[in-house]
CSV table of N, CA and C and ligand atoms in Angstrom, one decimal:
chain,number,residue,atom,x,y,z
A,52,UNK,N,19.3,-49.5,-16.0
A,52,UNK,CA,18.5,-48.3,-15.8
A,52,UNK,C,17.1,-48.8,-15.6
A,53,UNK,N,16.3,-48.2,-14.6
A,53,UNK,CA,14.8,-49.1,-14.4
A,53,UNK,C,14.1,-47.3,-15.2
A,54,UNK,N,13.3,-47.6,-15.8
A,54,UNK,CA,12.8,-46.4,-16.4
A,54,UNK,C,12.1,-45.7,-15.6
A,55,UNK,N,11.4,-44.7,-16.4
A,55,UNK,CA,10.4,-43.9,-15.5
A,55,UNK,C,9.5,-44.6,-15.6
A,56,UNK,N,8.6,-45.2,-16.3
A,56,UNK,CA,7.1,-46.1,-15.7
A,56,UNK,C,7.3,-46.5,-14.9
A,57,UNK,N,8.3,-47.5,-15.0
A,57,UNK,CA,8.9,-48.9,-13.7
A,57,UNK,C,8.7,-47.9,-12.3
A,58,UNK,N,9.4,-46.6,-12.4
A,58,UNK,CA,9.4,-46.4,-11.3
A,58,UNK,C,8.2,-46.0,-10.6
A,59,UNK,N,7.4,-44.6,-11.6
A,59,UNK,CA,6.3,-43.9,-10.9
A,59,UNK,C,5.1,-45.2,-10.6
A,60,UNK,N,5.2,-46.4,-11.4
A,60,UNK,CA,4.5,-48.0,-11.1
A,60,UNK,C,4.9,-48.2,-9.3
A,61,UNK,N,6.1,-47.6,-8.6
A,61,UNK,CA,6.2,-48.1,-7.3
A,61,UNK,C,7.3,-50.0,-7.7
A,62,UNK,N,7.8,-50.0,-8.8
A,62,UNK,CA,8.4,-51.4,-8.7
A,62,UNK,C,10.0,-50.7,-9.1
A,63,UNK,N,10.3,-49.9,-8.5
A,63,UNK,CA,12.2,-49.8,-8.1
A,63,UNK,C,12.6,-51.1,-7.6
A,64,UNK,N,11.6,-51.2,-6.1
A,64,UNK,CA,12.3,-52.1,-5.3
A,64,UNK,C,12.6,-53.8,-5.4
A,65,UNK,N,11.4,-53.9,-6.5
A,65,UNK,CA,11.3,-55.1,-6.5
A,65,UNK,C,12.3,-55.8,-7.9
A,66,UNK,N,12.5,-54.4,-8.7
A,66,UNK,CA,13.4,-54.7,-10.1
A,66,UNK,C,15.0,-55.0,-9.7
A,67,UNK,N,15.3,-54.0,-8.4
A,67,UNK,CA,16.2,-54.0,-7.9
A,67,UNK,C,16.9,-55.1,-7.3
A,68,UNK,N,15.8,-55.7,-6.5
A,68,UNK,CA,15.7,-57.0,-5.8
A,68,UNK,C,16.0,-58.3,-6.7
A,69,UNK,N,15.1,-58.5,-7.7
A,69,UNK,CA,15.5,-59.3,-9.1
A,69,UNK,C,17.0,-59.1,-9.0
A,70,UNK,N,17.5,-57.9,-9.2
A,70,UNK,CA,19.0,-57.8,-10.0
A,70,UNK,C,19.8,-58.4,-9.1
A,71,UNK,N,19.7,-57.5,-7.8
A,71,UNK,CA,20.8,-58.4,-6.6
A,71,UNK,C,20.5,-60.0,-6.3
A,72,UNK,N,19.2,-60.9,-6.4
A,72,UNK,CA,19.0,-61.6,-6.1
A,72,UNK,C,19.9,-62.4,-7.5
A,73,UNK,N,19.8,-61.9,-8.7
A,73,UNK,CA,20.6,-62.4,-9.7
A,73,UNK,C,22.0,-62.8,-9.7
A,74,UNK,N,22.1,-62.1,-8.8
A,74,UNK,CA,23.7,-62.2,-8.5
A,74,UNK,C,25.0,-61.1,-8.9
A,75,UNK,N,23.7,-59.9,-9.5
A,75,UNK,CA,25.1,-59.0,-9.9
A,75,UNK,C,25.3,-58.0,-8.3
A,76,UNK,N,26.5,-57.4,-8.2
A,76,UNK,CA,27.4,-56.6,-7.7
A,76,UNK,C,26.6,-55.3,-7.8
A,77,UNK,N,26.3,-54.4,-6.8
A,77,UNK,CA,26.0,-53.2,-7.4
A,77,UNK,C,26.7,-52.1,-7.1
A,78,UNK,N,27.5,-51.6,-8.3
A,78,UNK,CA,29.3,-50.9,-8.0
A,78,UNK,C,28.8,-49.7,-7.8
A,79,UNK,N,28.2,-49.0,-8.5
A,79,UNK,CA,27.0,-47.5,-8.1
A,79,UNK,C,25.6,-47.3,-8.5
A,80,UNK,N,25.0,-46.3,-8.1
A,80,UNK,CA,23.7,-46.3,-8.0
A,80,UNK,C,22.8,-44.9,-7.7
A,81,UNK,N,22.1,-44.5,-8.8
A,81,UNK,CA,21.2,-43.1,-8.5
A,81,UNK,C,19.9,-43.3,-8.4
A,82,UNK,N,19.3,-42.2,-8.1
A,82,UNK,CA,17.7,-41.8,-8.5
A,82,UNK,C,18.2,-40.8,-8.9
A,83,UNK,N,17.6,-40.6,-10.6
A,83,UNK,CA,18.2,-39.1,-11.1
A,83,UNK,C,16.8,-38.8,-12.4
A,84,UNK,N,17.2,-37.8,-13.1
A,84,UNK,CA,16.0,-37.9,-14.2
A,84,UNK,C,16.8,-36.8,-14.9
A,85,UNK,N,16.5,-37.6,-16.6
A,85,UNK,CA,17.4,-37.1,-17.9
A,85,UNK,C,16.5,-35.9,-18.0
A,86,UNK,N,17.5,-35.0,-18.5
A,86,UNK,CA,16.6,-33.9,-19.3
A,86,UNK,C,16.7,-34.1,-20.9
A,87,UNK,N,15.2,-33.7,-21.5
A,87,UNK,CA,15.0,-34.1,-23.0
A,87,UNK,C,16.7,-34.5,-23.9
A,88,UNK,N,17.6,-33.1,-23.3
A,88,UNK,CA,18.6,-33.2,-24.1
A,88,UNK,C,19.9,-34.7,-23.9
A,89,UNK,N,19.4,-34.8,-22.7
A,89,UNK,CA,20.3,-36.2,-22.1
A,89,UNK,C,19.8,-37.2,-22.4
A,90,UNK,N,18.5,-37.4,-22.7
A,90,UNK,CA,18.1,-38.9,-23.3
A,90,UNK,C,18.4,-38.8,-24.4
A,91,UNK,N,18.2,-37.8,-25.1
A,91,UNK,CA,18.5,-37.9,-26.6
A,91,UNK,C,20.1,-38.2,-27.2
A,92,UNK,N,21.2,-37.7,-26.1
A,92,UNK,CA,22.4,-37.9,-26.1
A,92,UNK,C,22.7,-39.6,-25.9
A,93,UNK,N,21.6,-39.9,-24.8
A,93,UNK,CA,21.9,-41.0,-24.3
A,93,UNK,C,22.0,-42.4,-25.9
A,94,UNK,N,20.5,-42.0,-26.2
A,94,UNK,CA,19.8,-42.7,-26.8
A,94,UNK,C,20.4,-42.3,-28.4
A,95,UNK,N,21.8,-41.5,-28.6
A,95,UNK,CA,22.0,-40.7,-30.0
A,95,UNK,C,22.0,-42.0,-31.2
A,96,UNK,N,22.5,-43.4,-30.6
A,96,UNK,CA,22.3,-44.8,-31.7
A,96,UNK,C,21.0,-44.9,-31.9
A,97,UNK,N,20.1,-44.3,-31.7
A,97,UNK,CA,18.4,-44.8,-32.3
A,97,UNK,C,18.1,-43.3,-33.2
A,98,UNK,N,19.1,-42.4,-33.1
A,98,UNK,CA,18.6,-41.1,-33.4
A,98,UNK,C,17.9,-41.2,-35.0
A,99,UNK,N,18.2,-42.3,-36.0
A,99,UNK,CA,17.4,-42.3,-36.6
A,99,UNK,C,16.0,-42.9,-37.2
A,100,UNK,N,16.2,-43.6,-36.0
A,100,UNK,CA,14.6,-44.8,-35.6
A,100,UNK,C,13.3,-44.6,-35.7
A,101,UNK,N,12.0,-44.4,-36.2
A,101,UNK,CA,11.0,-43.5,-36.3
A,101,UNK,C,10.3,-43.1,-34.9
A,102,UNK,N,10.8,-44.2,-33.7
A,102,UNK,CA,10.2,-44.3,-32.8
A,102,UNK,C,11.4,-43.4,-31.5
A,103,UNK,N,12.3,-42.7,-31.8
A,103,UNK,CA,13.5,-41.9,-31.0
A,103,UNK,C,12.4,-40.4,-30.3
A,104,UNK,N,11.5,-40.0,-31.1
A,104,UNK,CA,11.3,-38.9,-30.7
A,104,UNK,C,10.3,-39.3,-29.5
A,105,UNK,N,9.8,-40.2,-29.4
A,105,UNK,CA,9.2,-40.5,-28.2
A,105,UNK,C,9.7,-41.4,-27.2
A,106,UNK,N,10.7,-41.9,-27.8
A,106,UNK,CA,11.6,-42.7,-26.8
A,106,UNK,C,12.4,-41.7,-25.8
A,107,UNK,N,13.0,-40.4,-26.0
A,107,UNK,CA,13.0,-39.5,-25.8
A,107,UNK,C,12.2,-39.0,-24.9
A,108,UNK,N,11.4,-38.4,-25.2
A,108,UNK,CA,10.1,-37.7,-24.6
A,108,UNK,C,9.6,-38.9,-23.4
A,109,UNK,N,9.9,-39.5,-23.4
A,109,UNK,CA,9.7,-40.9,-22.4
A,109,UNK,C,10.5,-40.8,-21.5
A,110,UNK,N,12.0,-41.1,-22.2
A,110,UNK,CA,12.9,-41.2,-20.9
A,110,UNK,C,13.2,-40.0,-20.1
A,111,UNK,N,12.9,-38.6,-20.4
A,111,UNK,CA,12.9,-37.6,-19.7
A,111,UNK,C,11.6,-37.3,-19.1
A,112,UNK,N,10.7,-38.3,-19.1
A,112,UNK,CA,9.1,-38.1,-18.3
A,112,UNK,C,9.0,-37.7,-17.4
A,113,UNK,N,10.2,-38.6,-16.2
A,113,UNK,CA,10.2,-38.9,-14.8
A,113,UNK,C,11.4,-39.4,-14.7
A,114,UNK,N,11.5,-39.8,-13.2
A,114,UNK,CA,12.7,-40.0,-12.1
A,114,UNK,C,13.0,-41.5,-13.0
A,115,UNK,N,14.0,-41.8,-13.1
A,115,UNK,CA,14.8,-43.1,-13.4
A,115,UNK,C,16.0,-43.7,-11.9
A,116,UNK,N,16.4,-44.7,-12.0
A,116,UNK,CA,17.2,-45.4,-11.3
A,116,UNK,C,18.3,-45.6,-12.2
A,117,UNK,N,19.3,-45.8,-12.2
A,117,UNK,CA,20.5,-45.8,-12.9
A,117,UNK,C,21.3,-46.3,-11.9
A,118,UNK,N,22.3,-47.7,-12.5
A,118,UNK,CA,23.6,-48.5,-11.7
A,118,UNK,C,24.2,-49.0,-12.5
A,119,UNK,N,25.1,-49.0,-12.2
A,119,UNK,CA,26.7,-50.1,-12.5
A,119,UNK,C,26.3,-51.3,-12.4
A,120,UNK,N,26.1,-52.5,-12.8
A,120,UNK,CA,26.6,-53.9,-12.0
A,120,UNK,C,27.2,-54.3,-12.5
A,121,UNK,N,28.0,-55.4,-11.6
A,121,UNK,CA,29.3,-56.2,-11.9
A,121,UNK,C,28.9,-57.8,-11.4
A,122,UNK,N,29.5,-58.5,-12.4
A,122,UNK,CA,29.0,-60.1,-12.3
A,122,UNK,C,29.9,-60.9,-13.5
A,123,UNK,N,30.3,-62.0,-13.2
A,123,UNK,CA,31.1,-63.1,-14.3
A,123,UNK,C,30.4,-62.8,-15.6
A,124,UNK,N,29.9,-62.3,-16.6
A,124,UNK,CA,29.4,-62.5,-17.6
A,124,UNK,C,28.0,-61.8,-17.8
A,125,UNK,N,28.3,-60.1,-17.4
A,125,UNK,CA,27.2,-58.8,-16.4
A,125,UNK,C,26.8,-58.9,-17.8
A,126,UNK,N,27.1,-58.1,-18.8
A,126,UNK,CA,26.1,-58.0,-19.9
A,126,UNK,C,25.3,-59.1,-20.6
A,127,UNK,N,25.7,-60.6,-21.3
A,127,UNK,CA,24.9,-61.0,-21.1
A,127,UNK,C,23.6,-61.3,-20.3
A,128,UNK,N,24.2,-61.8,-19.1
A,128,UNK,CA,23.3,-62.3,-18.3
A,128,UNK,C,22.5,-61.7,-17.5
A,129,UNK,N,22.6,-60.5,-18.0
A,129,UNK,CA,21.6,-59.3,-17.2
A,129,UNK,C,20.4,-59.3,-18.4
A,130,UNK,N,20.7,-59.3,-19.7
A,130,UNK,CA,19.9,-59.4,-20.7
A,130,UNK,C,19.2,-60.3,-20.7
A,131,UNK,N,19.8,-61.7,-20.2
A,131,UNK,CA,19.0,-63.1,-20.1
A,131,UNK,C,17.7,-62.7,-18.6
A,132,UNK,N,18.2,-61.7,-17.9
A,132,UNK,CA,17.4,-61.3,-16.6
A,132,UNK,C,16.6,-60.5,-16.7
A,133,UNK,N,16.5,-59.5,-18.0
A,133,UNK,CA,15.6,-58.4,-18.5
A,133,UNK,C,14.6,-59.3,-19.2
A,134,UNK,N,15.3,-60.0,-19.8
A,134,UNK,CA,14.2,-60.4,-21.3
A,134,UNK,C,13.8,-59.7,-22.4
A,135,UNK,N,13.4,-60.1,-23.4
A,135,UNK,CA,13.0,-59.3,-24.7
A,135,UNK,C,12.7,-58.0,-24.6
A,136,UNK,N,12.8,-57.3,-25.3
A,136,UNK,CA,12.4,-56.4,-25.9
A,136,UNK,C,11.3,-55.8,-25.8
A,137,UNK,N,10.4,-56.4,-26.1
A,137,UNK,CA,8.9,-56.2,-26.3
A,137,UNK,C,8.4,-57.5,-24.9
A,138,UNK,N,7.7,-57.0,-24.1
A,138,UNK,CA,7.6,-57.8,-23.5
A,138,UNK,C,6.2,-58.7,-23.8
A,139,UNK,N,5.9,-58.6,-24.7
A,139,UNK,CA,5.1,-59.9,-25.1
A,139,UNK,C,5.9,-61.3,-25.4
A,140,UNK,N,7.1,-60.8,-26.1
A,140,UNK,CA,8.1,-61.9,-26.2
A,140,UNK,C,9.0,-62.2,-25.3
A,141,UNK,N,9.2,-61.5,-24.1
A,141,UNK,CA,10.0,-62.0,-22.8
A,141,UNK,C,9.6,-63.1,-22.0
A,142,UNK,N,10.8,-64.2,-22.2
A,142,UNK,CA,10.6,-65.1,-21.4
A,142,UNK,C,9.6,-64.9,-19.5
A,143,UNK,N,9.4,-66.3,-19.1
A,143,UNK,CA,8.9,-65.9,-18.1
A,143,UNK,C,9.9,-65.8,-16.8
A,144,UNK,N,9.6,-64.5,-15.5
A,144,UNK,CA,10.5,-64.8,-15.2
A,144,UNK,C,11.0,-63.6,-15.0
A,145,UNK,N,11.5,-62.9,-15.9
A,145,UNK,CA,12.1,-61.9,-16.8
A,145,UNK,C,11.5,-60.9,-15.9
A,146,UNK,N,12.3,-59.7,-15.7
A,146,UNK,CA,12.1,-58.2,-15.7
A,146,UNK,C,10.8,-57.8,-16.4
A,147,UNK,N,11.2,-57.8,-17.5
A,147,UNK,CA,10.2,-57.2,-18.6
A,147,UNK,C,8.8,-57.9,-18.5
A,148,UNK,N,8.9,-59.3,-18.6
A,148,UNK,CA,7.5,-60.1,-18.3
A,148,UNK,C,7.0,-59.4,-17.2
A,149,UNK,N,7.5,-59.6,-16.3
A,149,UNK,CA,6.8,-59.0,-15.0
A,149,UNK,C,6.2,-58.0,-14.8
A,150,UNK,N,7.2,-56.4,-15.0
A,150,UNK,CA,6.9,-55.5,-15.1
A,150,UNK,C,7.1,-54.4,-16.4
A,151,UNK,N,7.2,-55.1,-17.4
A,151,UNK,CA,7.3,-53.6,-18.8
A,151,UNK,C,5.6,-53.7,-19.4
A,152,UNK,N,5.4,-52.6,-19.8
A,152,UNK,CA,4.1,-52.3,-20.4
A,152,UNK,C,3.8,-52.2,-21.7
A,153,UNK,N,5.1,-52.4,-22.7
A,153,UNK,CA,4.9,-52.3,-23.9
A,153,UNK,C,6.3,-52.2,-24.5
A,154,UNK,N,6.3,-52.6,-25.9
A,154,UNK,CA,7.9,-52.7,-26.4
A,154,UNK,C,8.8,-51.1,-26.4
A,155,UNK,N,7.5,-49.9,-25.7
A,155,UNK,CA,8.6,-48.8,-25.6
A,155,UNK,C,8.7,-48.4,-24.3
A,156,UNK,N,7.8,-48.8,-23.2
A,156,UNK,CA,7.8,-48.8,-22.0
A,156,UNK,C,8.0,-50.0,-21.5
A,157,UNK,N,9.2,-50.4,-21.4
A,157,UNK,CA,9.6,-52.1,-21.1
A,157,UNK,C,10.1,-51.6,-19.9
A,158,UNK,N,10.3,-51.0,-19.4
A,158,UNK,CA,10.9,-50.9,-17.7
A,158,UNK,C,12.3,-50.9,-17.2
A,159,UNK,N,12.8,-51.5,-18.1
A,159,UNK,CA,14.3,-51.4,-17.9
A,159,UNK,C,15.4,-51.2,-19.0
A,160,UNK,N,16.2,-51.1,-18.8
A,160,UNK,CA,17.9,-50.7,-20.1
A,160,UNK,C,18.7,-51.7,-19.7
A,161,UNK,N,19.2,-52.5,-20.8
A,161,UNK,CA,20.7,-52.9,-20.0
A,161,UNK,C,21.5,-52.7,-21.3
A,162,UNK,N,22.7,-52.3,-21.1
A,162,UNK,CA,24.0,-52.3,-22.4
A,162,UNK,C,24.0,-53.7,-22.9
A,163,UNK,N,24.4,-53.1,-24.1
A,163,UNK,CA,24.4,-54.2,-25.4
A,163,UNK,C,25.5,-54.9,-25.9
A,164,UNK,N,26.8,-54.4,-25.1
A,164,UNK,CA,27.8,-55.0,-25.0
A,164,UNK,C,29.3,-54.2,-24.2
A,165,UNK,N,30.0,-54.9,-23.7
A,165,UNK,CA,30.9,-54.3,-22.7
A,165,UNK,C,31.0,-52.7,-22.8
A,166,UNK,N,31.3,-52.9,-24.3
A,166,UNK,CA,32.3,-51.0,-24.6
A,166,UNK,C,31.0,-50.1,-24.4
A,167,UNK,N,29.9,-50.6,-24.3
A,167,UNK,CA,28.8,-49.5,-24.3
A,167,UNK,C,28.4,-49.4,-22.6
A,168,UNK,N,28.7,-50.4,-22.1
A,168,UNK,CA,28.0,-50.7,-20.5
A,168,UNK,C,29.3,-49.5,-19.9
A,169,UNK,N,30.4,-49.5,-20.4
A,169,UNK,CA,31.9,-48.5,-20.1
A,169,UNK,C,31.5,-47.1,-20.4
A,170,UNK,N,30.7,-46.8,-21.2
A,170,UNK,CA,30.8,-45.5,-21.8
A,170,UNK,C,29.0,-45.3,-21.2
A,171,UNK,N,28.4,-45.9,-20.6
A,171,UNK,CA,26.8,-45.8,-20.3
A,171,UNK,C,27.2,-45.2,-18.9
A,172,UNK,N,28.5,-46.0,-18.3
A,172,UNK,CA,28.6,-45.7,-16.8
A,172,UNK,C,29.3,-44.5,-16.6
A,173,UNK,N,30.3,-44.1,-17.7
A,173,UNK,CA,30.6,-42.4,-17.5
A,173,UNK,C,29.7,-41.7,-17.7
A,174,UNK,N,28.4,-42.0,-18.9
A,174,UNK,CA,27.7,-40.7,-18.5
A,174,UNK,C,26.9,-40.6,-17.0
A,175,UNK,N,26.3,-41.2,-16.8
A,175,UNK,CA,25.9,-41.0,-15.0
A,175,UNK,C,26.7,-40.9,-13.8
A,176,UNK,N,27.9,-42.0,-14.1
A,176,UNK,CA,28.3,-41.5,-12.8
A,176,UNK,C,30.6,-41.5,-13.0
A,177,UNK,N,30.8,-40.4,-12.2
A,177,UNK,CA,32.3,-40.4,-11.7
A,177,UNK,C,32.9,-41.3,-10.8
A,178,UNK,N,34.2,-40.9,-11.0
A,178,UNK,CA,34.9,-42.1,-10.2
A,178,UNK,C,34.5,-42.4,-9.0
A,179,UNK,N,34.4,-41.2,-8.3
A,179,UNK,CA,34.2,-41.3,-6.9
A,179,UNK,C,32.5,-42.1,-6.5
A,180,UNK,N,31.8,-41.8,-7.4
A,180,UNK,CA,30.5,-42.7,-6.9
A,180,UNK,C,30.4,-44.1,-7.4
A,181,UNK,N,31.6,-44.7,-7.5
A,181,UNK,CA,31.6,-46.2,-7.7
A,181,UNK,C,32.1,-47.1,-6.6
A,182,UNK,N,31.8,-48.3,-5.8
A,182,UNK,CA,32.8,-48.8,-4.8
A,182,UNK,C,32.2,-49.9,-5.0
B,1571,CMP,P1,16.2,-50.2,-24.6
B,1571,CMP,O1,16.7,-51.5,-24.3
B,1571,CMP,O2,16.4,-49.1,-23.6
B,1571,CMP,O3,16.9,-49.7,-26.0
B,1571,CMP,C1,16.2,-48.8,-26.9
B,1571,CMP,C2,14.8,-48.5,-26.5
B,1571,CMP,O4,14.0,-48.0,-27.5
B,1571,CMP,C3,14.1,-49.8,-26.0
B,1571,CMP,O5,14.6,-50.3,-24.9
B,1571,CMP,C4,12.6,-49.3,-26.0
B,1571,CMP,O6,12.3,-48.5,-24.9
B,1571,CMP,C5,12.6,-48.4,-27.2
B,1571,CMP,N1,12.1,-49.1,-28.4
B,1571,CMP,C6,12.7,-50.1,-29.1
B,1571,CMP,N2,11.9,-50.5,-30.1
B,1571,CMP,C7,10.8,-49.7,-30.1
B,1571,CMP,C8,9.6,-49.6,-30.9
B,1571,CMP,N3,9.5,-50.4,-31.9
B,1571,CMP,N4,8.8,-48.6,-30.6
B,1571,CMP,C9,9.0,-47.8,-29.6
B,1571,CMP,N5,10.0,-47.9,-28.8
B,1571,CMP,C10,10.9,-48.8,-29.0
């Protein structure tokens, strides 16, 4: 997912570019934007985090990008391609070095492990918009 800063910042294309250039697959792919109630669905494992109500309120800001990728070893090594968290701590290199603005506007999502990257891709997209 490239967030809403990443995008209204004008850097879709170049986050995007990172990822293909990375080597993943890209199986589907939107411009869409959550409503308050879908990030918060999205986001229901942070629901008790102090920082959910604006994490929230964030990811329903603006327009997001949302995709599938597929690659030998997609979840880690997408995470090794994001970088930290906070991007003071992101390697160099990194998505987040490059372009996140802070450990809650980091610019991008990636799943945290297979069964979540499976169940992240049903909420956005159906069978038919995958190839
Ligand atoms: P993400 O990888 O999408 O997973 C959860 C998100 O919560 C994270 O990226 C950040 O956008 C946000 N987040 C995590 N930690 C904090 C924090 N300490 N303060 C605010 N937002 C945070």
């Amino acid at each position: 997912m490239i967030k809403p800063e990443a995008v209204a910042a004008g850097n879709m294309g170049k986050i995007l570019d990172m990822i293909i250039n990375g080597g993943f697959k890209v199986i589907a792919l939107k411009y869409t934007r959550l409503s308050r109630q879908e990030a918060g669905s999205f986001y229901e494992v942070h629901k008790e985090r102090p920082f959910y109500g604006e994490l929230v309120d964030y990811m329903a800001s603006g327009p997001i990008v949302v995709a599938i990728l597929e690659k030998d070893n997609a979840m880690e090594d997408f995470r090794k391609l994001i970088g930290a968290t906070d991007p003071a701590q992101a390697a160099e290199g990194t998505i987040r070095k490059n372009f996140a603005e802070s450990k809650a506007k980091n610019a991008v999502h990636g799943s945290d492990s297979d069964e979540n990257a499976a169940l992240e891709g049903d909420f956005f997209f159906s069978g038919r918009e995958r190839f």
